[in-house]
Coordinates of C-alpha atoms in Angstrom, one line a residue:
Chain A
M12 CA 70.2 5.2 -12.3
F13 CA 70.8 8.9 -12.4
W14 CA 67.5 9.5 -14.2
I15 CA 65.6 7.2 -11.9
G16 CA 66.9 9.3 -9.0
I17 CA 65.8 12.5 -10.6
L18 CA 62.4 11.0 -11.3
L19 CA 62.0 9.9 -7.7
V20 CA 62.8 13.4 -6.4
L21 CA 60.2 14.8 -8.8
I22 CA 57.5 12.3 -7.7
S23 CA 58.4 13.0 -4.1
G24 CA 58.1 16.8 -4.8
V25 CA 54.7 16.6 -6.4
G26 CA 53.4 14.1 -3.8
N27 CA 54.5 16.2 -0.9
Y28 CA 53.1 19.3 -2.5
I29 CA 49.7 17.7 -3.1
Y30 CA 49.7 16.3 0.5
F31 CA 50.7 19.7 1.8
Q32 CA 47.9 21.4 -0.1
S33 CA 45.3 18.9 1.0
S34 CA 46.2 19.2 4.6
K35 CA 46.5 23.0 4.6
L36 CA 43.9 24.8 6.7
E37 CA 41.5 27.1 5.0
E38 CA 41.4 29.1 8.1
P39 CA 42.6 28.6 11.7
I40 CA 40.5 26.2 13.7
F41 CA 39.2 27.4 17.1
L42 CA 38.6 24.7 19.6
E43 CA 35.4 24.6 21.7
H44 CA 35.5 26.6 24.9
Y45 CA 33.0 26.5 27.7
I46 CA 33.7 29.4 29.9
T47 CA 31.9 31.3 32.6
K48 CA 33.5 34.3 34.3
N49 CA 32.2 36.1 37.3
I50 CA 32.9 39.7 37.7
F51 CA 32.6 42.0 40.7
D52 CA 31.2 45.5 41.0
D53 CA 34.5 47.4 40.6
Q54 CA 36.1 45.2 38.0
E55 CA 37.2 46.9 34.8
T56 CA 38.5 44.0 32.7
V57 CA 38.2 40.3 32.5
E58 CA 40.6 38.0 30.7
I59 CA 39.7 34.9 28.6
G60 CA 41.8 32.6 26.6
F61 CA 41.0 31.0 23.3
N62 CA 42.9 28.1 21.7
Y63 CA 43.3 27.6 18.0
L64 CA 45.2 25.5 15.5
I65 CA 47.3 27.2 12.7
D66 CA 49.4 25.9 9.9
K67 CA 53.1 25.6 10.8
H68 CA 54.1 27.1 7.5
E69 CA 52.2 30.3 7.9
F70 CA 52.8 31.6 11.4
I71 CA 50.0 33.9 12.2
H72 CA 48.5 35.2 15.5
V73 CA 45.4 37.0 16.5
S74 CA 45.4 40.7 16.0
Y75 CA 42.1 41.4 17.6
V76 CA 38.7 39.9 18.2
E77 CA 35.3 41.5 17.8
V78 CA 32.2 40.3 19.7
N79 CA 28.9 42.2 19.5
G80 CA 30.8 45.3 18.6
V81 CA 33.2 45.0 21.5
I82 CA 36.9 44.8 20.5
L83 CA 39.0 42.4 22.5
T84 CA 42.7 42.9 22.3
P85 CA 45.3 40.2 23.0
T86 CA 47.5 40.5 26.1
N87 CA 50.0 38.0 24.7
E88 CA 51.5 38.2 21.3
G89 CA 51.9 34.6 20.4
R90 CA 55.6 35.2 19.8
V91 CA 58.7 35.9 21.8
W92 CA 61.6 38.0 20.7
F93 CA 65.1 37.1 21.8
G94 CA 67.9 39.6 22.4
D95 CA 69.4 39.1 19.0
G96 CA 66.2 40.0 17.3
Q97 CA 65.4 36.4 16.5
E98 CA 61.8 35.6 16.6
Q99 CA 60.6 32.5 18.4
I100 CA 57.1 31.2 18.1
S101 CA 55.4 30.6 21.4
Y102 CA 52.9 27.8 20.9
K103 CA 51.2 25.4 23.4
Q104 CA 51.6 22.3 21.4
A105 CA 53.3 21.4 18.1
F106 CA 52.0 18.8 15.7
N107 CA 53.2 17.5 12.3
Q108 CA 51.7 20.4 10.4
N109 CA 50.0 22.6 13.0
Y110 CA 50.6 24.6 16.1
L111 CA 48.1 24.9 18.9
M112 CA 48.1 28.5 19.9
E113 CA 46.5 30.4 22.7
V114 CA 45.4 34.0 22.7
L115 CA 44.6 35.7 25.9
L116 CA 42.0 38.5 25.4
E117 CA 41.1 41.4 27.6
I118 CA 37.5 42.3 27.7
P119 CA 36.8 45.9 28.7
I120 CA 33.7 45.5 30.8
S121 CA 32.5 49.1 30.5
E122 CA 32.2 48.7 26.7
V123 CA 30.0 45.6 26.8
P124 CA 26.5 46.8 25.9
I125 CA 24.9 44.9 28.8
D126 CA 23.6 46.0 32.1
F127 CA 25.4 43.4 34.3
S128 CA 23.2 44.1 37.3
K129 CA 20.2 42.7 35.3
E130 CA 21.6 40.2 32.8
V131 CA 24.6 38.2 31.7
W132 CA 26.6 38.5 28.5
T133 CA 26.7 35.3 26.5
F134 CA 28.3 34.7 23.1
E135 CA 29.1 31.8 21.0
E136 CA 30.5 33.4 17.9
I137 CA 33.4 35.7 17.4
D138 CA 35.0 37.6 14.5
V139 CA 38.8 37.2 14.5
T140 CA 41.3 39.2 12.6
F141 CA 44.7 37.6 12.2
S142 CA 48.1 39.2 11.8
N143 CA 47.9 38.4 8.0
H144 CA 44.7 40.3 7.8
Q145 CA 42.7 37.1 7.4
Q146 CA 39.2 37.5 8.9
V147 CA 37.4 34.5 10.4
H148 CA 33.9 34.2 11.7
T149 CA 33.9 31.2 14.0
N150 CA 32.1 29.4 16.7
I151 CA 34.1 29.1 20.0
G152 CA 31.7 27.1 22.2
T153 CA 30.0 29.3 24.8
V154 CA 31.2 32.2 26.9
T155 CA 29.1 33.7 29.7
I156 CA 30.2 36.7 31.7
G157 CA 28.0 37.8 34.6
M158 CA 28.0 39.3 38.1
N159 CA 29.2 37.1 40.8
E160 CA 26.2 35.3 42.3
E161 CA 27.9 33.7 45.2
N162 CA 26.3 34.8 48.5
T163 CA 27.0 32.3 51.1
D164 CA 29.3 31.1 53.8
V165 CA 27.7 27.7 54.2
F166 CA 30.7 26.0 52.8
E167 CA 34.4 26.4 53.5
H168 CA 36.7 25.3 50.7
R169 CA 39.1 23.0 52.5
S170 CA 41.3 21.6 49.7
S171 CA 41.6 21.2 46.0
S172 CA 43.8 18.7 44.3
D173 CA 44.5 17.7 40.8
S174 CA 45.4 14.2 39.9
G175 CA 46.9 14.7 36.5
D176 CA 45.1 16.7 33.8
R177 CA 41.8 14.8 33.8
A178 CA 40.6 14.6 37.4
S179 CA 40.3 17.0 40.3
E180 CA 38.9 16.9 43.8
D181 CA 37.5 19.7 45.9
V182 CA 36.7 19.2 49.5
L183 CA 34.1 21.5 51.1
E184 CA 33.4 21.7 54.8
V185 CA 29.7 22.3 55.7
K186 CA 29.5 25.2 58.2
K187 CA 25.8 25.1 58.7
S188 CA 23.1 22.5 58.3
V189 CA 21.7 22.9 54.8
R190 CA 19.6 21.2 52.2
L191 CA 21.5 21.1 48.9
E192 CA 18.8 21.2 46.2
E193 CA 20.6 21.8 42.9
I194 CA 23.9 21.4 41.3
R195 CA 24.0 23.4 38.1
L196 CA 26.5 23.2 35.3
P197 CA 26.2 26.3 33.2
Y198 CA 26.2 24.4 29.9
K199 CA 24.2 21.3 29.0
Q200 CA 26.9 20.2 26.5
V201 CA 29.5 20.0 29.3
E202 CA 27.5 17.4 31.2
N203 CA 28.7 14.7 28.7
Q204 CA 32.3 15.9 29.0
L205 CA 32.7 16.6 32.7
H206 CA 31.9 13.7 34.9
M207 CA 30.9 14.5 38.4
Q208 CA 31.1 12.5 41.6
I209 CA 29.8 13.6 44.9
N210 CA 31.2 11.8 47.9
S211 CA 32.5 9.2 45.5
K212 CA 29.0 8.6 43.9
P213 CA 28.6 9.5 40.3
Y214 CA 25.9 12.1 39.5
V215 CA 24.6 13.8 36.5
A216 CA 24.0 17.4 37.5
S217 CA 20.6 17.8 35.9
E218 CA 19.4 14.6 37.7
F219 CA 20.7 15.6 41.1
G220 CA 17.9 15.3 43.6
A221 CA 18.5 16.8 47.0
M222 CA 20.9 16.2 49.8
E223 CA 20.7 17.0 53.5
L224 CA 24.0 18.2 54.9
Q225 CA 24.8 18.5 58.6
K226 CA 27.3 20.9 60.1
D227 CA 30.8 19.6 59.9
D228 CA 30.0 17.2 57.1
S229 CA 32.5 17.1 54.2
L230 CA 31.3 17.4 50.7
I231 CA 33.8 15.9 48.2
L232 CA 33.2 16.9 44.6
Q233 CA 35.2 15.2 41.9
F234 CA 35.3 16.1 38.3
S235 CA 36.9 14.1 35.6
T236 CA 37.1 14.2 31.8
D237 CA 37.6 11.7 29.1
E238 CA 41.1 11.2 27.6
N239 CA 40.0 12.4 24.2
L240 CA 38.6 15.8 25.4
T241 CA 39.2 18.5 22.9
S242 CA 37.3 21.4 24.5
F243 CA 38.5 23.8 27.0
I244 CA 36.4 24.1 30.2
E245 CA 36.7 26.9 32.7
L246 CA 33.4 27.3 34.4
D247 CA 31.7 27.8 37.7
V248 CA 29.5 25.0 39.1
A249 CA 26.7 26.5 41.1
L250 CA 25.5 24.7 44.3
H251 CA 22.0 26.0 45.2
G252 CA 20.1 25.2 48.4
V253 CA 18.4 26.5 51.5
T254 CA 19.7 27.0 55.0
E255 CA 17.5 26.5 58.0
N256 CA 17.3 30.2 59.0
E257 CA 18.8 32.3 56.3
G258 CA 17.0 31.2 53.1
D259 CA 18.5 30.4 49.7
F260 CA 22.2 30.3 49.1
T261 CA 24.4 29.8 46.0
Y262 CA 28.0 28.6 46.2
M263 CA 30.3 28.7 43.2
L264 CA 33.0 26.2 42.5
T265 CA 35.4 26.8 39.6
V266 CA 36.4 23.9 37.5
I267 CA 39.1 24.2 34.9
R268 CA 40.0 21.5 32.3
E269 CA 42.4 21.8 29.4
P270 CA 42.7 19.0 26.9
W271 CA 46.1 17.6 25.9
L272 CA 45.7 17.1 22.2
N273 CA 47.5 14.3 20.2
Q274 CA 48.1 14.0 16.5
T275 CA 45.0 11.8 16.0
S276 CA 42.6 14.4 17.7
V277 CA 44.2 17.2 15.6
N278 CA 43.7 15.2 12.4
Q279 CA 40.1 14.7 13.4
L280 CA 39.6 18.4 14.2
V281 CA 41.1 19.4 10.8
K282 CA 38.9 16.9 9.0
E283 CA 35.7 18.1 10.8
S284 CA 36.6 21.7 10.0
K285 CA 37.2 20.9 6.3
D286 CA 33.9 19.0 6.1
Q287 CA 32.1 22.0 7.7
L288 CA 33.6 24.5 5.2
K289 CA 32.5 22.4 2.2
Chain B
M20 CA 91.2 24.1 -21.7
K21 CA 92.3 26.5 -19.0
V22 CA 89.9 29.3 -20.1
A23 CA 87.0 26.8 -20.3
F24 CA 87.4 25.5 -16.8
T25 CA 88.1 28.9 -15.3
K26 CA 84.7 30.0 -16.6
I27 CA 83.0 26.9 -15.4
T28 CA 84.6 27.3 -11.9
W29 CA 83.4 30.9 -11.7
G30 CA 80.0 30.0 -12.9
L31 CA 79.6 27.4 -10.2
I32 CA 80.9 29.8 -7.5
I33 CA 78.3 32.5 -8.6
I34 CA 75.5 29.9 -8.5
L35 CA 76.6 28.6 -5.1
I36 CA 76.8 31.9 -3.4
D37 CA 73.5 33.4 -2.8
I38 CA 73.7 36.9 -1.2
H39 CA 70.4 38.7 -1.4
I40 CA 70.5 42.5 -0.9
F41 CA 67.1 43.2 -2.4
V42 CA 68.3 41.1 -5.3
D43 CA 70.9 38.4 -5.7
I44 CA 74.1 40.4 -6.0
L45 CA 75.8 37.4 -7.7
P46 CA 73.0 36.6 -10.1
N47 CA 72.6 32.9 -11.1
P48 CA 71.9 33.7 -14.8
I49 CA 75.4 35.1 -15.1
G50 CA 76.8 32.0 -13.5
Y51 CA 74.9 29.8 -16.0
Y52 CA 76.0 32.0 -18.8
L53 CA 79.7 31.6 -17.8
I54 CA 79.2 27.8 -17.6
Y55 CA 77.6 28.0 -21.1
Q56 CA 80.6 29.8 -22.5
G57 CA 83.0 27.4 -20.7
V58 CA 81.2 24.3 -21.9
V59 CA 80.9 25.5 -25.5
N60 CA 84.7 26.3 -25.4
L61 CA 85.3 22.8 -24.0
T62 CA 83.1 20.8 -26.4
N63 CA 84.7 22.6 -29.4
Q64 CA 88.1 21.5 -28.2
I65 CA 87.4 17.9 -27.4
D66 CA 84.5 17.4 -29.8
G67 CA 82.3 16.4 -26.9
E68 CA 78.6 16.1 -26.2
K69 CA 76.6 19.3 -26.7
K70 CA 73.9 18.5 -24.1
A71 CA 75.6 20.4 -21.3
S72 CA 75.8 23.6 -23.4
Y73 CA 72.2 23.4 -24.3
L74 CA 71.1 22.9 -20.7
A75 CA 73.4 25.8 -19.5
A76 CA 71.8 28.0 -22.1
I77 CA 68.3 27.0 -21.0
L78 CA 69.2 27.6 -17.3
T79 CA 70.5 31.0 -18.1
F80 CA 67.0 32.0 -18.9
I81 CA 65.1 29.8 -16.4
S82 CA 67.1 31.1 -13.5
I83 CA 66.2 34.7 -14.0
P84 CA 63.4 34.7 -11.4
S85 CA 65.9 33.3 -8.8
V86 CA 67.6 36.7 -8.9
F87 CA 64.6 38.0 -7.0
I88 CA 63.8 35.0 -4.8
P89 CA 66.3 33.9 -2.1
Q90 CA 67.0 30.2 -2.7
N91 CA 66.1 29.3 0.9
Q92 CA 62.8 31.0 0.9
G93 CA 60.8 28.9 -1.5
D94 CA 58.2 28.5 1.2
L95 CA 56.9 32.0 0.5
F96 CA 55.5 30.7 -2.8
L97 CA 53.6 27.9 -1.3
E98 CA 50.7 30.2 -0.6
T99 CA 50.4 31.5 -4.2
F100 CA 50.6 30.1 -7.6
S101 CA 51.2 26.3 -7.5
L102 CA 53.8 26.1 -10.2
W103 CA 56.0 28.6 -8.5
S104 CA 56.3 26.5 -5.4
M105 CA 57.9 23.8 -7.5
Y106 CA 60.3 26.3 -9.1
P107 CA 63.2 26.1 -6.5
L108 CA 63.1 22.3 -6.8
L109 CA 63.0 22.2 -10.6
L110 CA 65.8 24.7 -10.8
G111 CA 67.9 22.6 -8.3
L112 CA 67.3 19.4 -10.3
L113 CA 68.2 21.1 -13.6
K114 CA 71.4 22.3 -12.0
L115 CA 72.1 18.8 -10.8
V116 CA 71.6 17.5 -14.4
L117 CA 74.0 20.2 -15.7
V118 CA 76.6 19.3 -13.1
F119 CA 76.1 15.6 -14.1
Y120 CA 76.8 16.5 -17.8
I121 CA 79.9 18.5 -16.8
F122 CA 81.1 15.5 -14.9
Q123 CA 80.6 13.4 -18.1
L124 CA 82.7 15.9 -20.0
M125 CA 85.4 15.8 -17.4
L126 CA 85.4 12.0 -17.4
D127 CA 85.8 12.1 -21.2
I128 CA 88.8 14.3 -20.8
S129 CA 90.4 12.4 -17.8
R130 CA 90.0 9.1 -19.6
L131 CA 92.6 10.4 -22.0
A132 CA 94.6 12.3 -19.4
E133 CA 98.3 11.7 -18.7
V134 CA 97.7 11.8 -14.9
S135 CA 96.1 8.4 -14.2
N136 CA 94.3 8.9 -10.9
I137 CA 92.2 11.9 -11.9
H138 CA 89.8 9.7 -13.8
Q139 CA 89.2 7.6 -10.8
L140 CA 88.8 10.6 -8.5
T141 CA 86.3 12.2 -10.9
T142 CA 84.2 9.0 -11.1
R143 CA 84.1 8.8 -7.3
L144 CA 83.2 12.4 -6.7
C145 CA 80.6 12.2 -9.5
N146 CA 78.9 9.2 -7.8
S147 CA 78.9 10.7 -4.3
Y148 CA 77.9 14.1 -5.5
V149 CA 74.9 12.8 -7.4
I150 CA 73.7 10.5 -4.5
L151 CA 74.1 13.3 -2.0
S152 CA 72.3 15.8 -4.2
L153 CA 69.4 13.4 -4.7
L154 CA 69.2 12.8 -0.9
F155 CA 69.3 16.5 -0.3
Y156 CA 66.4 17.2 -2.7
I157 CA 64.4 14.3 -1.4
I158 CA 64.7 15.7 2.1
E159 CA 63.9 19.1 0.8
T160 CA 60.6 17.8 -0.8
F161 CA 59.6 16.3 2.5
S162 CA 60.4 19.4 4.5
I163 CA 57.1 21.2 3.7
N164 CA 55.2 18.5 5.5
F165 CA 57.6 17.8 8.4
V166 CA 58.6 20.8 10.4
G167 CA 59.8 19.0 13.5
N168 CA 63.1 19.7 15.3
G169 CA 64.4 16.2 14.5
F170 CA 63.8 16.7 10.9
N171 CA 65.4 20.1 10.9
T172 CA 68.6 18.6 12.4
I173 CA 68.8 16.0 9.5
K174 CA 68.3 18.9 7.1
V175 CA 71.0 21.0 8.6
I176 CA 73.5 18.1 8.6
V177 CA 72.8 17.1 5.0
T178 CA 73.0 20.8 3.9
I179 CA 76.4 21.1 5.5
V180 CA 77.7 17.9 3.9
M181 CA 76.2 19.1 0.6
L182 CA 78.1 22.4 0.9
I183 CA 81.4 20.5 1.5
W184 CA 80.7 18.4 -1.7
E185 CA 80.0 21.6 -3.6
I186 CA 83.4 22.9 -2.6
R187 CA 85.0 19.6 -3.5
L188 CA 83.4 19.9 -6.9
L189 CA 84.8 23.4 -7.3
I190 CA 88.3 22.2 -6.4
L191 CA 88.1 19.4 -8.9
V192 CA 86.8 21.5 -11.7
N193 CA 89.5 24.0 -11.0
H194 CA 92.0 21.2 -11.0
Y195 CA 91.0 20.3 -14.6
K196 CA 92.6 23.6 -15.8
K197 CA 95.9 21.8 -15.5
V198 CA 94.8 18.4 -17.0
K199 CA 96.1 17.8 -20.5
P200 CA 94.5 15.0 -22.5
I201 CA 97.3 13.1 -24.2
S202 CA 95.5 13.2 -27.6
L203 CA 95.6 17.0 -27.5
V204 CA 99.2 17.4 -26.5

């Protein structure tokens, strides 16, 4: 009996070790982010957040990020210190073998090699250096930073409500009679993930025709996402159109969606990442 | 008999206590060497099985790296050489086998002892100690894959119970100093 017990412990040790090795991440996995940020003339910095999965056993956090030669430094450390010197990991979500972490990064606008009055800054890939000196080159979805384009007072934002994590509703009051000609999502990929309804009718942004709006009408915009969303969305939906007297206008509506991951979606993300690295 | 069990007791204490100030200030190899001396002394007296002394001698050498590695930080080795990550577990299991052999020696002695209940006491502690140790190590092996709060609670409880049993073992071994087998009297 004694020897069977010892043998069982050994088998369990080897088995767990093999499982641990096979599920260990080669490198942290960054989720997809679809972000647009509008800046104003006198703005010096803009903050963006990236989410990534790490192994629970090796707690690491982002030291800095480099994009097109611009260094982005974290404004949160990914860890909290208690009074007694004990270190507590601050994570967003915990899974069997992974933590979902968020790093908030400050972008110094003056150091970006872009003339923001003429163009926007878009990037899809970043170089990340972690606290253990591991360097990772990774895709993070798409980030676009540009000057604020909003130039209108045709809509007044009446209310905004969130029904849970996956749906939101914004009510706009029309102040002038206008012809709404285009609703533009900044990224094509997001169209499949972010479902839009205008006045309770579903629309696909790219197929939106035109809509005549009278003064004092209400425009209700609803956005919802699927339950299994794994990307982060923080973008401005642009409403373009013409007014009767004042020409073109653009109105920006910010939509933010964060996924709530579960073990199944984490397993899937880990699997996809491993397949990619092969 | 007294000398043998004093050495074994001290050996077990040194192995149990793990105070790392750069290195283990109560090095495990010294503990295993004391046990080796004690067990050799004992087997000479009662003409018992030599397995325990062989194993204690082997452990004296195998445990040398543990002087530099805190016992509770085996995780550090998961990142590097794969055999090293199994080292704390292997060391623990070998120690369990050694304790099991020592129990067998004690049972041999108590079978002949003039005090009748010590044999029964030793049998019971041997069984519960072995079962608890196996449970402890099984949980330990799973702990690399489950780092949840619930799991940690189980681990802490089993570790505390295990510590109590280690102390019970020490008390029992110490008690054997006074046990006199009838045949030797």
